PDB file of C-alpha atoms and ligand atoms in Angstrom:
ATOM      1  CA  UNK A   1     182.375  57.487 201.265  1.00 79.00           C
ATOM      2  CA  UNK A   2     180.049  56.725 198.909  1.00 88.00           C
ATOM      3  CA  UNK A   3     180.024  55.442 195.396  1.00 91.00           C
ATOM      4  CA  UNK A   4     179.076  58.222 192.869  1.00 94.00           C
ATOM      5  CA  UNK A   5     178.329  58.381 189.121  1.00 96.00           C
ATOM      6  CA  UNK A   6     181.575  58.950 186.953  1.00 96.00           C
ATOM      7  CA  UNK A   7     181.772  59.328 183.241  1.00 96.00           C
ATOM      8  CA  UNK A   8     184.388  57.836 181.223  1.00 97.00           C
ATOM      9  CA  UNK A   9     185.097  56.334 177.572  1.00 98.00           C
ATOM     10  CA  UNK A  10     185.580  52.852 177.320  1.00 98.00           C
ATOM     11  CA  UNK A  11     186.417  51.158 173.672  1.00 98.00           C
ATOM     12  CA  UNK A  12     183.975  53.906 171.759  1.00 97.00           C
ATOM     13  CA  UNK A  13     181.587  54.351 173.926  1.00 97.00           C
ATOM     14  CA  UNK A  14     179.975  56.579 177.023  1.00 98.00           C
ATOM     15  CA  UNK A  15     179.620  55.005 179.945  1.00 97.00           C
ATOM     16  CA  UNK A  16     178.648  55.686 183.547  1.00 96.00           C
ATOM     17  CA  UNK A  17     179.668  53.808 186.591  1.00 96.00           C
ATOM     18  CA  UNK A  18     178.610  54.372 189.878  1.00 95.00           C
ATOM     19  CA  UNK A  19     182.169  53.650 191.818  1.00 94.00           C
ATOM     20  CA  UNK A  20     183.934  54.637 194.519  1.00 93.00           C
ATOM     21  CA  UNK A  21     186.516  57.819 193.773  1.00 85.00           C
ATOM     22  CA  UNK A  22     189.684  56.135 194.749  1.00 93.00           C
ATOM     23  CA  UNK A  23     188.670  52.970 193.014  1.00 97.00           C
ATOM     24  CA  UNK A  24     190.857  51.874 190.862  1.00 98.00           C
ATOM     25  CA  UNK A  25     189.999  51.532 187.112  1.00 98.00           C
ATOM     26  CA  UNK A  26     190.315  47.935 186.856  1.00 98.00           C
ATOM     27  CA  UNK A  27     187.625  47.212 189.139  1.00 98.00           C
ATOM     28  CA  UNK A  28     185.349  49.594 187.525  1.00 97.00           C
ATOM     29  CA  UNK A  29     186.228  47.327 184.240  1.00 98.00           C
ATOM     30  CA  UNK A  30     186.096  44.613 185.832  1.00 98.00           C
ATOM     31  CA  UNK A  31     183.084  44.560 188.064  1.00 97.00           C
ATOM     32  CA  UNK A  32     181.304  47.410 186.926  1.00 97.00           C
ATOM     33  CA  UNK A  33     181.398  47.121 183.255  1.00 98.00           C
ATOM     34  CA  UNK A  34     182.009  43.283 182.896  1.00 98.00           C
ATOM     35  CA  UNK A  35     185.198  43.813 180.882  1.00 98.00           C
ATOM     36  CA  UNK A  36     186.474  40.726 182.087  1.00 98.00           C
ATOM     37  CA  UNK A  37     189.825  40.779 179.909  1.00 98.00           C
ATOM     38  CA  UNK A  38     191.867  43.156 181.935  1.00 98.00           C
ATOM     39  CA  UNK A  39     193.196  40.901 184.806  1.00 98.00           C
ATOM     40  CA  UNK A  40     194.247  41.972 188.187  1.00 98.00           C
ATOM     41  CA  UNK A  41     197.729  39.959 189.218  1.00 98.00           C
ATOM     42  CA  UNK A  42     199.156  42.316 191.660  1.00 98.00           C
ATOM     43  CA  UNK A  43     197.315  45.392 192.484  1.00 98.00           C
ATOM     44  CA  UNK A  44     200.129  47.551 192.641  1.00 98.00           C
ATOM     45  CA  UNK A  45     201.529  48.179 188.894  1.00 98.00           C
ATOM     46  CA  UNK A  46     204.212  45.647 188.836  1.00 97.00           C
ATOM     47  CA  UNK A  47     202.935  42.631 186.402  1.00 98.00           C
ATOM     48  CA  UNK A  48     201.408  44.475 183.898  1.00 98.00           C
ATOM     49  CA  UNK A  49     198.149  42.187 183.655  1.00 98.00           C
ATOM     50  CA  UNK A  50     195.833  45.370 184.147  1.00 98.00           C
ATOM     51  CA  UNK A  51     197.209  47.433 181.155  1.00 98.00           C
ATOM     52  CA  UNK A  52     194.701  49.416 179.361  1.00 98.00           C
ATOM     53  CA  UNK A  53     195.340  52.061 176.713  1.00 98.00           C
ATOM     54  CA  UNK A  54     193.949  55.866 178.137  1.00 98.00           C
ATOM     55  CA  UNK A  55     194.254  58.061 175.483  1.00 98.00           C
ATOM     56  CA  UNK A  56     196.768  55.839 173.083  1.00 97.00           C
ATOM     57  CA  UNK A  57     199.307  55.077 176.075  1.00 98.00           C
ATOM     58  CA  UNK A  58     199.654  51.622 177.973  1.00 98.00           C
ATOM     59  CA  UNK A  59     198.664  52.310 181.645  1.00 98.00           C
ATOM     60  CA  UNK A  60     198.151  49.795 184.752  1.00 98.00           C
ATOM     61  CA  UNK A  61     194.193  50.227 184.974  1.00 98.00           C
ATOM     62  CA  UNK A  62     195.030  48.945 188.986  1.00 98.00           C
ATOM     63  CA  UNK A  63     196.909  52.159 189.827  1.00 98.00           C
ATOM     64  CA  UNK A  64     194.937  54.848 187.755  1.00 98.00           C
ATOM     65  CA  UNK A  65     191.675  55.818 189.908  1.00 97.00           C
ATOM     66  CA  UNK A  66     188.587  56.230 187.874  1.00 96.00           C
ATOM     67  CA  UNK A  67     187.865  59.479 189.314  1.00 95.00           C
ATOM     68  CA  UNK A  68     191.088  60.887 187.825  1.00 96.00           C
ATOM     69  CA  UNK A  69     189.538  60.330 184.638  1.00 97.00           C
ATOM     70  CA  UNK A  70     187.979  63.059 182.268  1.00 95.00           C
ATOM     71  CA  UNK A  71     185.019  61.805 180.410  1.00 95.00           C
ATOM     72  CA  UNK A  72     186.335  61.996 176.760  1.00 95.00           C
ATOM     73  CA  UNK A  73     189.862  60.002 177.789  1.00 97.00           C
ATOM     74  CA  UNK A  74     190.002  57.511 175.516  1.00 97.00           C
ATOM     75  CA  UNK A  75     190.130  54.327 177.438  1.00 98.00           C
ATOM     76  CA  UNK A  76     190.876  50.963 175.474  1.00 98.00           C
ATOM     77  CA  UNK A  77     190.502  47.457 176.807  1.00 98.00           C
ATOM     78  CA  UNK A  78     191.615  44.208 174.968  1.00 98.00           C
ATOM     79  CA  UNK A  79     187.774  43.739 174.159  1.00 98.00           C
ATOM     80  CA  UNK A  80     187.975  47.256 171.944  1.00 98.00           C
ATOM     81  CA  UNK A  81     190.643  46.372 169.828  1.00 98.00           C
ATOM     82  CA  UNK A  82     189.610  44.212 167.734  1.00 96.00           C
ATOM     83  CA  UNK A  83     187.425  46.121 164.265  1.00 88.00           C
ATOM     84  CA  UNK A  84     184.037  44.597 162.551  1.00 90.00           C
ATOM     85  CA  UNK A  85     184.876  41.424 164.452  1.00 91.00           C
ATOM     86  CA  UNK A  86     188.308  40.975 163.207  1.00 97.00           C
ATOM     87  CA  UNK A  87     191.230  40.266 165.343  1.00 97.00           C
ATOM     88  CA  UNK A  88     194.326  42.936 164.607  1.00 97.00           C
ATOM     89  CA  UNK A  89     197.366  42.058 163.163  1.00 96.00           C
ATOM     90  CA  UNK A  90     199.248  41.522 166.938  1.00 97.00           C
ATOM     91  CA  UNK A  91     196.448  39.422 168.020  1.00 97.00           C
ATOM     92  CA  UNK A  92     196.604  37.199 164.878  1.00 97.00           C
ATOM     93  CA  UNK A  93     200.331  37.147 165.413  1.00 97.00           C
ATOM     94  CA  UNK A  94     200.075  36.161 168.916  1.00 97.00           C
ATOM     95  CA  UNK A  95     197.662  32.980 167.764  1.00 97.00           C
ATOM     96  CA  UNK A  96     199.779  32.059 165.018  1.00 97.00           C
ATOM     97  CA  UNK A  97     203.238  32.168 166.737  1.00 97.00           C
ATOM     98  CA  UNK A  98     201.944  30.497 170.492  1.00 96.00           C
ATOM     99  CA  UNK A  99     202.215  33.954 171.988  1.00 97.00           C
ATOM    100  CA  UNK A 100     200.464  32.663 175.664  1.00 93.00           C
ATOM    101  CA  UNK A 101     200.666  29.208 177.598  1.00 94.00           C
ATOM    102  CA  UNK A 102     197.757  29.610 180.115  1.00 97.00           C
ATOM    103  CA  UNK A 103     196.218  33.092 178.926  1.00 96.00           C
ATOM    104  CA  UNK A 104     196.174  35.184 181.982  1.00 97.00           C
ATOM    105  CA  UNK A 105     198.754  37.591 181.051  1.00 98.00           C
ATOM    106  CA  UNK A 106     198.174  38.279 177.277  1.00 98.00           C
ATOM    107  CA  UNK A 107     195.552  40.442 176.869  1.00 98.00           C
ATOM    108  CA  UNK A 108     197.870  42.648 179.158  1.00 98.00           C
ATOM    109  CA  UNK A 109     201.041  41.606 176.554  1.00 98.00           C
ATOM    110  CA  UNK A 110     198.669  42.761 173.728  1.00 98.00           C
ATOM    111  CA  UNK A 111     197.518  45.922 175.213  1.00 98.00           C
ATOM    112  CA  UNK A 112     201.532  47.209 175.863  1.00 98.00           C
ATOM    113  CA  UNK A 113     202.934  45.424 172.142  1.00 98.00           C
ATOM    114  CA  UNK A 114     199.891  47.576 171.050  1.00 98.00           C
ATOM    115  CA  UNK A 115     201.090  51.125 172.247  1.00 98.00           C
ATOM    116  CA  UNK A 116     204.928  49.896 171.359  1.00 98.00           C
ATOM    117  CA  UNK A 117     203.783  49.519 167.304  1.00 97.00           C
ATOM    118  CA  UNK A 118     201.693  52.092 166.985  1.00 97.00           C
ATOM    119  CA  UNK A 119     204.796  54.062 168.255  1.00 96.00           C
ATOM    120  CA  UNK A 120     207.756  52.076 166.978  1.00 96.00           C
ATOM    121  CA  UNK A 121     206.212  50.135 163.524  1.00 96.00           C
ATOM    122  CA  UNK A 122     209.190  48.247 163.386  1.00 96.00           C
ATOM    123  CA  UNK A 123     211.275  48.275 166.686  1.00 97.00           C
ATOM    124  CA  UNK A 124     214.204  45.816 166.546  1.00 96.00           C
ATOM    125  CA  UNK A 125     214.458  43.066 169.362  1.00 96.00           C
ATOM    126  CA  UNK A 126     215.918  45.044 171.937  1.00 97.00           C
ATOM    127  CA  UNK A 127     213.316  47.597 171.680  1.00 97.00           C
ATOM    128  CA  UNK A 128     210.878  44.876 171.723  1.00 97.00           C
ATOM    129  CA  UNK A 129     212.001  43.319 174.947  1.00 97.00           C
ATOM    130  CA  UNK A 130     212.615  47.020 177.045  1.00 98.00           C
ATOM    131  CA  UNK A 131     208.945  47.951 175.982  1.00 97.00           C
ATOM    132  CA  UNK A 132     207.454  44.299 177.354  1.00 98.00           C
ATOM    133  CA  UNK A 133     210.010  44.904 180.480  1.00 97.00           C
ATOM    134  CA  UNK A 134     206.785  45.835 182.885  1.00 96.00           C
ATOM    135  CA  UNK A 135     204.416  42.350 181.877  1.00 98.00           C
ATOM    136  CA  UNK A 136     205.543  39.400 183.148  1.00 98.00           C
ATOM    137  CA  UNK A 137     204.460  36.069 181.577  1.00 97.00           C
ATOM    138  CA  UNK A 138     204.531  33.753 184.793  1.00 95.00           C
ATOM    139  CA  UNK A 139     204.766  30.615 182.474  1.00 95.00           C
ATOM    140  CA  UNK A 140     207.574  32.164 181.093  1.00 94.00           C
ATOM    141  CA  UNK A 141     206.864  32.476 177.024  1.00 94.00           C
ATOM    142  CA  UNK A 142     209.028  35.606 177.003  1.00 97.00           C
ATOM    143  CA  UNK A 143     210.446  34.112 173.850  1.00 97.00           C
ATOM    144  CA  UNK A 144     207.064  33.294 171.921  1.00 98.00           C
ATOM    145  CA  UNK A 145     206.082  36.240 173.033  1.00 98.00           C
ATOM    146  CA  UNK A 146     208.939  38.432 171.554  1.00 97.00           C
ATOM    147  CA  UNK A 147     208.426  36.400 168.366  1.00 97.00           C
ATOM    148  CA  UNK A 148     204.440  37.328 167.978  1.00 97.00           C
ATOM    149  CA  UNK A 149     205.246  41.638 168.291  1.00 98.00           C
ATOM    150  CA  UNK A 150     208.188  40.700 165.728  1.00 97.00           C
ATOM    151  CA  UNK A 151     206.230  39.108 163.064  1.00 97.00           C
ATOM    152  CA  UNK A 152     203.010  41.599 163.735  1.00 97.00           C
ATOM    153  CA  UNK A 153     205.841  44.082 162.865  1.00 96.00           C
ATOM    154  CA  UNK A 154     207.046  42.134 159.792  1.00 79.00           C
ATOM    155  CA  UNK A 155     203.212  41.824 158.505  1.00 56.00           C
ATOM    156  CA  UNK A 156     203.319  45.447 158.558  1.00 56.00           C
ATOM    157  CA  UNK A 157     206.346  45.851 156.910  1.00 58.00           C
ATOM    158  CA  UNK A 158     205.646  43.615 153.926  1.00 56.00           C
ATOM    159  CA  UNK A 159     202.028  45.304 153.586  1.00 50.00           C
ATOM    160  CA  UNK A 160     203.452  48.561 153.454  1.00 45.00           C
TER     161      UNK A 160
HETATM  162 FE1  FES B 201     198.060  46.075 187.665  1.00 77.46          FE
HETATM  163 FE2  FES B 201     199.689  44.007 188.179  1.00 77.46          FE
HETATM  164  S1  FES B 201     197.496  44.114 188.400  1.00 77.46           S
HETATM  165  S2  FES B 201     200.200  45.894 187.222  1.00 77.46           S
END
């Protein structure tokens, strides 16, 4: 089989990738697009890593084939969150409260807290912890990590 041109949205903009149908978004981020900040950990939708937002909704970019996309799904990587340069609220959050050890899973921690506030503004702890249940944090910062989504939520709360 060969590689053919697909259309999709990625952070805004139009793009075209020549990939293989049952490739799996990631790589087409990845390797195609240079969006290096979606990591692959396991390939098979278990670590949570990969997550992307299509269409406002965390997915696993690793088990989503790029052919399955239409051309105006809204795909968002941790690259397109940010606005005119400046970090969001969760991201700040995660810098300020030591949301990450070694790095390699937060972009995927952002990406899911991300779809979890714009749903929930102000989930409570347990909500917080069932939403992050699919990204795992191999140097275990479960704990800073529940503490960045709560004070991104409490920033929201006390600008509101
Ligand atoms: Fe996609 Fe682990 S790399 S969930």
């Amino acid at each position: 089989m060969q590689p053919t041109r697909i259309s999709i949205t990625v952070n805004g903009k139009a793009r075209t990738v020549n990939a293989y149908p049952d490739e799996a978004l990631l790589w087409a981020l990845r390797d195609r697009l240079g969006l290096t900040g979606t990591k692959f950990g396991c390939g098979v939708g278990i670590c949570g890593a990969c997550s992307v937002l299509i269409n406002g909704r965390r997915r696993t970019s690793c088990t989503v084939s790029v052919s399955s996309l239409r051309a105006r799904d809204e795909i968002t990587t941790i690259e397109g969150l940010a606005e005119d340069g400046r970090l969001t609220k969760l991201q700040q959050a995660f810098i300020d409260n030591n949301g990450f050890a070694c790095g390699f899973c937060t972009a995927g921690m952002i990406i899911t807290a991300t779809d979890l506030l714009r749903r929930r503004p102000t989930p409570s702890r347990k909500q917080i912890i069932k939403s992050m249940d699919d990204n795992i944090c191999r140097c275990g910062c479960y704990q800073n990590i529940i503490e960045s989504i709560e004070a991104a939520s409490t920033r929201r709360r006390t600008a509101s």
